[in-house]
Amino acid sequence: MKIYFIEKDFNNSKYLNAYFSENRNVKIINSDLESLMKKYDVECIACGSDSFGLMKSDYDKEILDLYGKNVQDKIQKFIIDNYNAEQPITTSFIIEIDGTDKCLIHTPPTRLQEKIIDERVVYQCMRTTLLLAKRNRIQSIVIPMFGLYKGQLEPQRIARLMRQAYDQIDNKVTEINWEYANKIRFDI
């Protein structure tokens, strides 16, 4: 799977470069979503608004500007129908974007758009997004830095946690034991 990390601010994305630069299946893009989607043939967009699908961040607004408000309506309908109107943080679901050949994976890092207290949610957001993409045989995906702006987490920590999640998904596990479980540690 080809991953396009999107972050407009070079000072933030340099940390993604530090953790992913050697990976040929990962590209770090410093641009807006529309420019990225025009330049690259990307199949899926990851979105991390909040548990209610209230798309308020700049990145969320870019998705709505590009694909229409019906994307938010579809996300919220899915949340109402499947999560009793509140999607648990770090869970993921996938919807098709009407009128396109694109899909969107919704993975909220916060209940509302608020400061993140436990930064391990970044790991879980990245992990559940990649698991769902893999399960749906997605070939290419745009992923933002979960928890960066509204979550108020440090970009270096976000990049490290996203890399840990990437490595966990990339790892071919054949047995679960304490040795394996203890390999995934967070220095929080």
CSV table of N, CA, C and O in Angstrom, one decimal, residues 3-7 12-13 15-17 19-20 23 26-28 46 59 107 109 119-130 141-148 153-170 186:
chain,number,residue,atom,x,y,z
A,3,ILE,N,1.4,5.1,0.9
A,3,ILE,CA,0.8,6.0,1.9
A,3,ILE,C,1.4,7.4,1.6
A,3,ILE,O,2.6,7.6,1.4
A,4,TYR,N,0.4,8.3,1.5
A,4,TYR,CA,0.8,9.7,1.3
A,4,TYR,C,0.4,10.5,2.6
A,4,TYR,O,-0.8,10.7,2.9
A,5,PHE,N,1.4,10.9,3.3
A,5,PHE,CA,1.2,11.7,4.5
A,5,PHE,C,1.1,13.1,4.1
A,5,PHE,O,1.9,13.6,3.3
A,6,ILE,N,0.0,13.8,4.5
A,6,ILE,CA,-0.2,15.2,4.1
A,6,ILE,C,0.0,16.1,5.3
A,6,ILE,O,-0.6,15.9,6.4
A,7,GLU,N,0.8,17.1,5.1
A,7,GLU,CA,1.0,18.1,6.2
A,7,GLU,C,1.5,19.4,5.5
A,7,GLU,O,2.6,19.3,4.9
A,12,ASN,N,6.5,20.6,10.6
A,12,ASN,CA,5.9,19.4,11.2
A,12,ASN,C,6.2,18.1,10.4
A,12,ASN,O,6.5,17.1,11.0
A,13,SER,N,6.2,18.2,9.1
A,13,SER,CA,6.4,17.1,8.3
A,13,SER,C,7.8,16.6,8.3
A,13,SER,O,8.1,15.4,7.9
A,15,TYR,N,9.4,15.7,10.7
A,15,TYR,CA,9.5,14.5,11.6
A,15,TYR,C,9.0,13.2,10.9
A,15,TYR,O,9.5,12.2,11.2
A,16,LEU,N,8.0,13.4,10.1
A,16,LEU,CA,7.5,12.2,9.3
A,16,LEU,C,8.7,11.7,8.4
A,16,LEU,O,8.9,10.5,8.3
A,17,ASN,N,9.4,12.7,7.8
A,17,ASN,CA,10.6,12.4,7.0
A,17,ASN,C,11.6,11.6,7.8
A,17,ASN,O,12.2,10.7,7.3
A,19,TYR,N,11.2,9.6,10.3
A,19,TYR,CA,10.8,8.3,10.6
A,19,TYR,C,10.4,7.4,9.4
A,19,TYR,O,10.4,6.2,9.5
A,20,PHE,N,10.1,8.0,8.3
A,20,PHE,CA,9.7,7.2,7.1
A,20,PHE,C,10.5,7.4,5.8
A,20,PHE,O,10.2,6.8,4.8
A,23,ASN,N,11.4,4.5,3.5
A,23,ASN,CA,10.4,3.6,3.1
A,23,ASN,C,9.9,4.1,1.7
A,23,ASN,O,9.3,5.2,1.6
A,26,VAL,N,6.1,5.2,1.2
A,26,VAL,CA,5.6,6.3,1.9
A,26,VAL,C,6.1,7.6,1.2
A,26,VAL,O,7.3,7.7,0.9
A,27,LYS,N,5.2,8.5,1.0
A,27,LYS,CA,5.6,9.8,0.5
A,27,LYS,C,5.0,10.9,1.4
A,27,LYS,O,3.9,10.8,1.9
A,28,ILE,N,5.8,11.9,1.8
A,28,ILE,CA,5.4,13.0,2.6
A,28,ILE,C,5.2,14.2,1.7
A,28,ILE,O,6.0,14.6,1.0
A,46,ALA,N,-7.9,9.3,4.6
A,46,ALA,CA,-8.2,9.1,6.0
A,46,ALA,C,-8.6,10.5,6.6
A,46,ALA,O,-8.0,11.5,6.2
A,59,TYR,N,-8.1,20.6,7.5
A,59,TYR,CA,-8.0,19.4,6.7
A,59,TYR,C,-9.4,18.9,6.4
A,59,TYR,O,-9.8,18.5,5.2
A,107,THR,N,-11.6,8.0,11.3
A,107,THR,CA,-10.9,7.5,12.5
A,107,THR,C,-10.7,8.6,13.5
A,107,THR,O,-9.7,9.4,13.4
A,109,PRO,N,-9.5,10.7,16.6
A,109,PRO,CA,-8.6,10.7,17.7
A,109,PRO,C,-9.1,11.3,19.0
A,109,PRO,O,-8.6,11.1,20.1
A,119,GLU,N,-1.5,10.3,24.4
A,119,GLU,CA,-1.0,10.3,23.0
A,119,GLU,C,-1.0,8.9,22.3
A,119,GLU,O,-0.8,8.8,21.1
A,120,ARG,N,-1.2,7.9,23.1
A,120,ARG,CA,-1.3,6.5,22.5
A,120,ARG,C,-2.4,6.4,21.5
A,120,ARG,O,-2.4,5.5,20.7
A,121,VAL,N,-3.4,7.3,21.6
A,121,VAL,CA,-4.5,7.3,20.6
A,121,VAL,C,-4.0,7.5,19.2
A,121,VAL,O,-4.5,7.0,18.2
A,122,VAL,N,-2.9,8.2,19.0
A,122,VAL,CA,-2.3,8.4,17.7
A,122,VAL,C,-1.8,7.0,17.1
A,122,VAL,O,-2.1,6.7,15.9
A,123,TYR,N,-1.2,6.2,17.9
A,123,TYR,CA,-0.8,4.9,17.5
A,123,TYR,C,-2.0,4.1,17.1
A,123,TYR,O,-2.1,3.5,16.0
A,124,GLN,N,-3.1,4.1,17.9
A,124,GLN,CA,-4.3,3.3,17.6
A,124,GLN,C,-5.0,3.9,16.4
A,124,GLN,O,-5.5,3.1,15.6
A,125,CYS,N,-5.1,5.2,16.2
A,125,CYS,CA,-5.7,5.7,15.0
A,125,CYS,C,-5.0,5.3,13.7
A,125,CYS,O,-5.6,4.8,12.8
A,126,MET,N,-3.7,5.4,13.7
A,126,MET,CA,-2.9,5.0,12.6
A,126,MET,C,-3.1,3.5,12.4
A,126,MET,O,-3.3,3.0,11.2
A,127,ARG,N,-3.0,2.7,13.4
A,127,ARG,CA,-3.1,1.2,13.3
A,127,ARG,C,-4.5,0.8,12.8
A,127,ARG,O,-4.6,0.0,11.9
A,128,THR,N,-5.6,1.4,13.3
A,128,THR,CA,-6.9,0.9,12.9
A,128,THR,C,-7.2,1.4,11.5
A,128,THR,O,-7.8,0.7,10.7
A,129,THR,N,-6.6,2.6,11.1
A,129,THR,CA,-6.8,3.1,9.7
A,129,THR,C,-6.1,2.1,8.8
A,129,THR,O,-6.6,1.7,7.7
A,130,LEU,N,-4.8,1.8,9.1
A,130,LEU,CA,-4.1,0.9,8.2
A,130,LEU,C,-4.7,-0.5,8.1
A,130,LEU,O,-4.7,-1.2,7.1
A,141,ILE,N,-3.4,5.6,0.0
A,141,ILE,CA,-4.2,6.3,1.0
A,141,ILE,C,-3.5,7.6,1.4
A,141,ILE,O,-2.3,7.6,1.5
A,142,VAL,N,-4.3,8.7,1.7
A,142,VAL,CA,-3.8,9.9,2.2
A,142,VAL,C,-4.0,9.9,3.7
A,142,VAL,O,-5.2,9.6,4.1
A,143,ILE,N,-3.0,10.2,4.5
A,143,ILE,CA,-3.2,10.1,6.0
A,143,ILE,C,-2.6,11.4,6.6
A,143,ILE,O,-1.5,11.8,6.3
A,144,PRO,N,-3.4,12.1,7.4
A,144,PRO,CA,-2.9,13.3,8.1
A,144,PRO,C,-2.2,12.9,9.4
A,144,PRO,O,-2.2,11.7,9.8
A,145,MET,N,-1.5,13.9,10.0
A,145,MET,CA,-0.9,13.6,11.3
A,145,MET,C,-2.0,13.7,12.4
A,145,MET,O,-2.3,14.8,12.8
A,146,PHE,N,-2.4,12.5,12.8
A,146,PHE,CA,-3.5,12.4,13.8
A,146,PHE,C,-3.1,13.2,15.1
A,146,PHE,O,-2.0,12.9,15.6
A,147,GLY,N,-4.0,14.1,15.5
A,147,GLY,CA,-3.8,14.7,16.8
A,147,GLY,C,-2.9,15.9,16.8
A,147,GLY,O,-2.5,16.5,17.9
A,148,LEU,N,-2.5,16.5,15.6
A,148,LEU,CA,-1.5,17.5,15.6
A,148,LEU,C,-2.1,18.9,16.0
A,148,LEU,O,-1.5,19.5,16.9
A,153,LEU,N,-0.7,17.8,20.1
A,153,LEU,CA,0.5,16.9,20.4
A,153,LEU,C,1.7,17.4,19.6
A,153,LEU,O,1.6,18.0,18.6
A,154,GLU,N,2.9,17.0,20.1
A,154,GLU,CA,4.1,17.4,19.4
A,154,GLU,C,4.3,16.6,18.1
A,154,GLU,O,4.1,15.3,18.2
A,155,PRO,N,4.7,17.2,17.0
A,155,PRO,CA,4.8,16.5,15.8
A,155,PRO,C,5.8,15.3,15.8
A,155,PRO,O,5.6,14.3,15.1
A,156,GLN,N,6.9,15.5,16.6
A,156,GLN,CA,7.8,14.4,16.6
A,156,GLN,C,7.2,13.2,17.3
A,156,GLN,O,7.5,12.1,16.8
A,157,ARG,N,6.5,13.4,18.3
A,157,ARG,CA,5.8,12.2,19.0
A,157,ARG,C,4.8,11.6,18.1
A,157,ARG,O,4.7,10.4,18.1
A,158,ILE,N,4.0,12.4,17.4
A,158,ILE,CA,3.0,11.9,16.4
A,158,ILE,C,3.7,11.0,15.4
A,158,ILE,O,3.3,9.9,15.1
A,159,ALA,N,4.8,11.5,14.8
A,159,ALA,CA,5.5,10.8,13.8
A,159,ALA,C,6.0,9.5,14.3
A,159,ALA,O,5.9,8.4,13.6
A,160,ARG,N,6.6,9.5,15.5
A,160,ARG,CA,7.1,8.3,16.1
A,160,ARG,C,6.0,7.2,16.3
A,160,ARG,O,6.2,6.0,16.0
A,161,LEU,N,4.9,7.7,16.9
A,161,LEU,CA,3.8,6.8,17.2
A,161,LEU,C,3.2,6.2,15.9
A,161,LEU,O,2.8,5.0,15.8
A,162,MET,N,3.1,7.1,14.8
A,162,MET,CA,2.6,6.6,13.6
A,162,MET,C,3.5,5.6,13.0
A,162,MET,O,3.1,4.6,12.4
A,163,ARG,N,4.8,5.8,13.1
A,163,ARG,CA,5.8,4.8,12.6
A,163,ARG,C,5.7,3.4,13.4
A,163,ARG,O,5.7,2.4,12.8
A,164,GLN,N,5.5,3.5,14.7
A,164,GLN,CA,5.3,2.3,15.5
A,164,GLN,C,4.1,1.5,15.0
A,164,GLN,O,4.1,0.3,14.9
A,165,ALA,N,3.0,2.2,14.7
A,165,ALA,CA,1.8,1.6,14.3
A,165,ALA,C,2.0,1.0,12.9
A,165,ALA,O,1.6,-0.2,12.6
A,166,TYR,N,2.7,1.7,12.0
A,166,TYR,CA,3.1,1.2,10.7
A,166,TYR,C,3.9,-0.1,10.8
A,166,TYR,O,3.6,-1.1,10.1
A,167,ASP,N,4.9,-0.1,11.7
A,167,ASP,CA,5.7,-1.3,11.8
A,167,ASP,C,4.9,-2.4,12.4
A,167,ASP,O,5.1,-3.6,12.0
A,168,GLN,N,4.0,-2.2,13.3
A,168,GLN,CA,3.2,-3.3,13.9
A,168,GLN,C,2.3,-3.9,12.8
A,168,GLN,O,2.2,-5.1,12.7
A,169,ILE,N,1.7,-3.1,11.9
A,169,ILE,CA,0.9,-3.6,10.8
A,169,ILE,C,1.8,-4.4,9.8
A,169,ILE,O,1.4,-5.4,9.3
A,170,ASP,N,3.0,-3.9,9.6
A,170,ASP,CA,3.9,-4.5,8.6
A,170,ASP,C,4.5,-5.8,9.1
A,170,ASP,O,5.0,-6.6,8.3
A,186,PHE,N,5.5,2.3,24.9
A,186,PHE,CA,5.5,3.7,24.6
A,186,PHE,C,6.2,4.4,25.8
A,186,PHE,O,5.9,4.1,26.9
